[in-house]
Coordinates of C-alpha atoms in Angstrom, one line a residue:
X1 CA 1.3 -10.7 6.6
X2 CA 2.8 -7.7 6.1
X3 CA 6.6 -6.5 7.6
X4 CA 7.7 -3.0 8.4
X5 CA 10.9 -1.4 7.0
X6 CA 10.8 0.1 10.7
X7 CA 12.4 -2.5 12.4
X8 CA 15.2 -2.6 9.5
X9 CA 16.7 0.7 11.6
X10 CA 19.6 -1.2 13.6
X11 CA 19.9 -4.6 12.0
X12 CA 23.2 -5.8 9.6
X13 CA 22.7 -7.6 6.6
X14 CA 23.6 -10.8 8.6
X15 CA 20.7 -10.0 11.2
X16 CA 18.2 -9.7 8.3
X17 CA 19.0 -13.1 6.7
X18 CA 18.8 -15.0 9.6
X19 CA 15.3 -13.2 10.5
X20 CA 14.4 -14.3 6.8
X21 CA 15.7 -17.9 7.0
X22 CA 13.7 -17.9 10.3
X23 CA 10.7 -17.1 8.9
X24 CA 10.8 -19.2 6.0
X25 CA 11.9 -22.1 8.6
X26 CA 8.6 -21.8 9.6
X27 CA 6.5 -22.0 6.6
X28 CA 5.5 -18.5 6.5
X29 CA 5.7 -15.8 4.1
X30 CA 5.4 -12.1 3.9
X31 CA 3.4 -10.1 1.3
X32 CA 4.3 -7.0 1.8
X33 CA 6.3 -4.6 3.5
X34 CA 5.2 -1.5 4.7
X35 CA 7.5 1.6 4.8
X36 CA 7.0 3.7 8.2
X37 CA 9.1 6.0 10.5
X38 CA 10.5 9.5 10.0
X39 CA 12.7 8.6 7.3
X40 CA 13.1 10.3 4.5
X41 CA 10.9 8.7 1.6
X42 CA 13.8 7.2 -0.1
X43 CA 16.1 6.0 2.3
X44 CA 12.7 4.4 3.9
X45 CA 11.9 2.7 0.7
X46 CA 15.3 1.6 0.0
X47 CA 15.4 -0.1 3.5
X48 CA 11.9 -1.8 2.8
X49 CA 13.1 -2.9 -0.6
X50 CA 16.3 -4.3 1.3
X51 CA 13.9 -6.2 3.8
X52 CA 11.8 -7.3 0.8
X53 CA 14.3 -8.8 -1.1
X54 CA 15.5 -11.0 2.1
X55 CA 11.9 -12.1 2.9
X56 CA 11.5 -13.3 -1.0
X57 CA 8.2 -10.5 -0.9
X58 CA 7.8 -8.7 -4.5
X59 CA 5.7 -5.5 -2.2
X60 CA 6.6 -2.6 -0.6
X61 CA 3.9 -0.3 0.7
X62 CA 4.6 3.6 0.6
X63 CA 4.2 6.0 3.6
X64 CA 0.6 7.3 3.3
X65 CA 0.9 9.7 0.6
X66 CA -1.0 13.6 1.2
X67 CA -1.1 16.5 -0.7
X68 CA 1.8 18.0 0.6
X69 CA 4.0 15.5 0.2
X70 CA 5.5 17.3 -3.5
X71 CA 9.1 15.8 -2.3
X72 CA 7.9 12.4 -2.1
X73 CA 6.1 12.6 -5.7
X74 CA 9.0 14.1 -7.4
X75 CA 11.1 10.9 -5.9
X76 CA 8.5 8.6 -7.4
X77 CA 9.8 7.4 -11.1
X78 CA 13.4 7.2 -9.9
X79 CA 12.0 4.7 -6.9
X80 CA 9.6 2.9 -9.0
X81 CA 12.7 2.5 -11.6
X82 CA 15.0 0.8 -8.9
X83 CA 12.2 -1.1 -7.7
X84 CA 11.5 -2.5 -10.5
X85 CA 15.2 -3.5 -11.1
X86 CA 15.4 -5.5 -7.9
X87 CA 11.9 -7.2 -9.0
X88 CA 9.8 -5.1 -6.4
X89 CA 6.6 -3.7 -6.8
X90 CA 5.9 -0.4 -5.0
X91 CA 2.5 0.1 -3.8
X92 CA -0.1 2.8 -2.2
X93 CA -3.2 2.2 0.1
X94 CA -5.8 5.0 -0.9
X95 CA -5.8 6.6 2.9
X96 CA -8.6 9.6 4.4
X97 CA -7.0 12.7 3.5
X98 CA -4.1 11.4 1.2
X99 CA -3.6 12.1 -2.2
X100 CA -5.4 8.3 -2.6
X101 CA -8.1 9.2 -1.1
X102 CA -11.0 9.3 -3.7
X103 CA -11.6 7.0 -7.3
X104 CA -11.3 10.3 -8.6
X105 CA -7.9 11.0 -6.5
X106 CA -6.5 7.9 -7.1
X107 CA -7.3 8.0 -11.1
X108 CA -5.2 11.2 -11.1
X109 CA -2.5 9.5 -9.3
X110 CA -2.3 6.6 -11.0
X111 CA -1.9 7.9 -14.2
X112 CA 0.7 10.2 -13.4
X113 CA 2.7 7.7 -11.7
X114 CA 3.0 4.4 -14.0
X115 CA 4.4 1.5 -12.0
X116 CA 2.9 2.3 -8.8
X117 CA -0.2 -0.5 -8.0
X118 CA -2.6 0.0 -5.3
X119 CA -3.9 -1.2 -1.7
X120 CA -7.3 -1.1 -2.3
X121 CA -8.6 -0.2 1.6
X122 CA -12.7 -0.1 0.9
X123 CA -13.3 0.7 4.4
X124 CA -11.3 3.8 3.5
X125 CA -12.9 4.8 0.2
X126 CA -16.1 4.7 2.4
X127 CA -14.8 6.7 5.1
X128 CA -14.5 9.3 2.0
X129 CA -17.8 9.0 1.3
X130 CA -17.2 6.5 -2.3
X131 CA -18.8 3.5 -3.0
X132 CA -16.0 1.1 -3.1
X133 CA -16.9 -1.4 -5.7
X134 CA -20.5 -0.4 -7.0
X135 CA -18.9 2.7 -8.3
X136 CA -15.2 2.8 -8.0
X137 CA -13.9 -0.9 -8.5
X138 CA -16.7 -1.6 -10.9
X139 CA -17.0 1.8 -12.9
X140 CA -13.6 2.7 -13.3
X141 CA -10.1 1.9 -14.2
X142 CA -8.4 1.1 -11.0
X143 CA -9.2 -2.6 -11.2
X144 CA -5.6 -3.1 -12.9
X145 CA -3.9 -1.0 -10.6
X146 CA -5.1 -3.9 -7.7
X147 CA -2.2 -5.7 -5.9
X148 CA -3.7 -6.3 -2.6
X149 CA -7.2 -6.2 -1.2
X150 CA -8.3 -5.4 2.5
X151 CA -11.5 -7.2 4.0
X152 CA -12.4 -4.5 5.8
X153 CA -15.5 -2.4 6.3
X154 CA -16.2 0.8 7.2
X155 CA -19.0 3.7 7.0
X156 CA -19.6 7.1 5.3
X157 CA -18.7 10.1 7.2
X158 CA -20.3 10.7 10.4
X159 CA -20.8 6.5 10.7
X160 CA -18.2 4.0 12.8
X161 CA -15.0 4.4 11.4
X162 CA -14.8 0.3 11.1
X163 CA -17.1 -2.1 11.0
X164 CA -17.2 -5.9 10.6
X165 CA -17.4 -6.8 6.9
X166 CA -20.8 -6.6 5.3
X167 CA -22.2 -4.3 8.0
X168 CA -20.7 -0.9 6.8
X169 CA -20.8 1.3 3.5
X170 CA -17.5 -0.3 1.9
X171 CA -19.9 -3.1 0.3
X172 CA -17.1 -5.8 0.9
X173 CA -20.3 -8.2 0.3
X174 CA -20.1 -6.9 -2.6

């Protein structure tokens, strides 16, 4: 499952390899990790990437990403670069009210933003009002951008925010 980069804040190099050795002691493995905290974007991706490397995980999962957030864009290529050099893939979940948000949204983003793969959150598209695979997996070009999938459901606007797959409008049966 996935790690934070959270929990990075106070531990020595020495700390993180011994979590890491401990975890791979017990045959399991991390996916991803997901930036979070107050951090600024790239000292919070750079400790993610740290924790990353240690836990053998080829993911790290950007801070929700929202319109205002024109810092954290203009940082993108330079962290997608080093990323890339330390055999890291960065990655974004398309989140309600984030740049992400929409096929359309995410379409735009994508393509200005090469190197950056997605979280593909159809409970969220569905909270936007999309249909998650009949029209955006399906119909467009986001398929590629695909690194990790969440089985989860949700509804359109003014429905339950979550459901239990195959009972909501993010046609996970699907």
């Amino acid at each position: 499952g996935p790690a934070t980069s959270g929990m990075l804040g106070s531990m020595t190099p020495e700390q993180i390899e011994r979590v890491a050795r401990e975890i791979a002691s017990q045959s399991v493995s991390v996916s991803m990790v997901s930036c979070s905290g107050p951090l600024a974007l790239d000292e919070n991706v750079r400790q993610a990437m740290v924790l990353a490397k240690a836990l053998n995980c080829g993911y790290v999962k950007l801070p929700p990403l929202f319109a205002d957030s024109h810092l954290v864009v203009d940082q993108l290529p330079a962290l997608v670069f080093e990323a890339g050099e330390n055999g890291i893939n960065l990655v974004v979940e398309n989140q309600l009210g984030g740049l992400c948000e929409t096929k359309t949204g995410c379409e735009e983003f994508f393509a200005a933003h090469n190197g950056v793969l997605l979280a593909f959150n159809p409970a969220h598209f569905a909270h936007a009002g999309e249909h998650p695979f009949l029209n955006t997996f399906y119909k467009g070009h986001l398929k590629h951008a695909i690194r990790q999938l969440y089985v989860t459901d949700g509804c359109h606007p003014g429905g339950e925010q979550f459901t239990l797959p195959g009972y909501g409008n993010g046609e996970v049966k699907e």
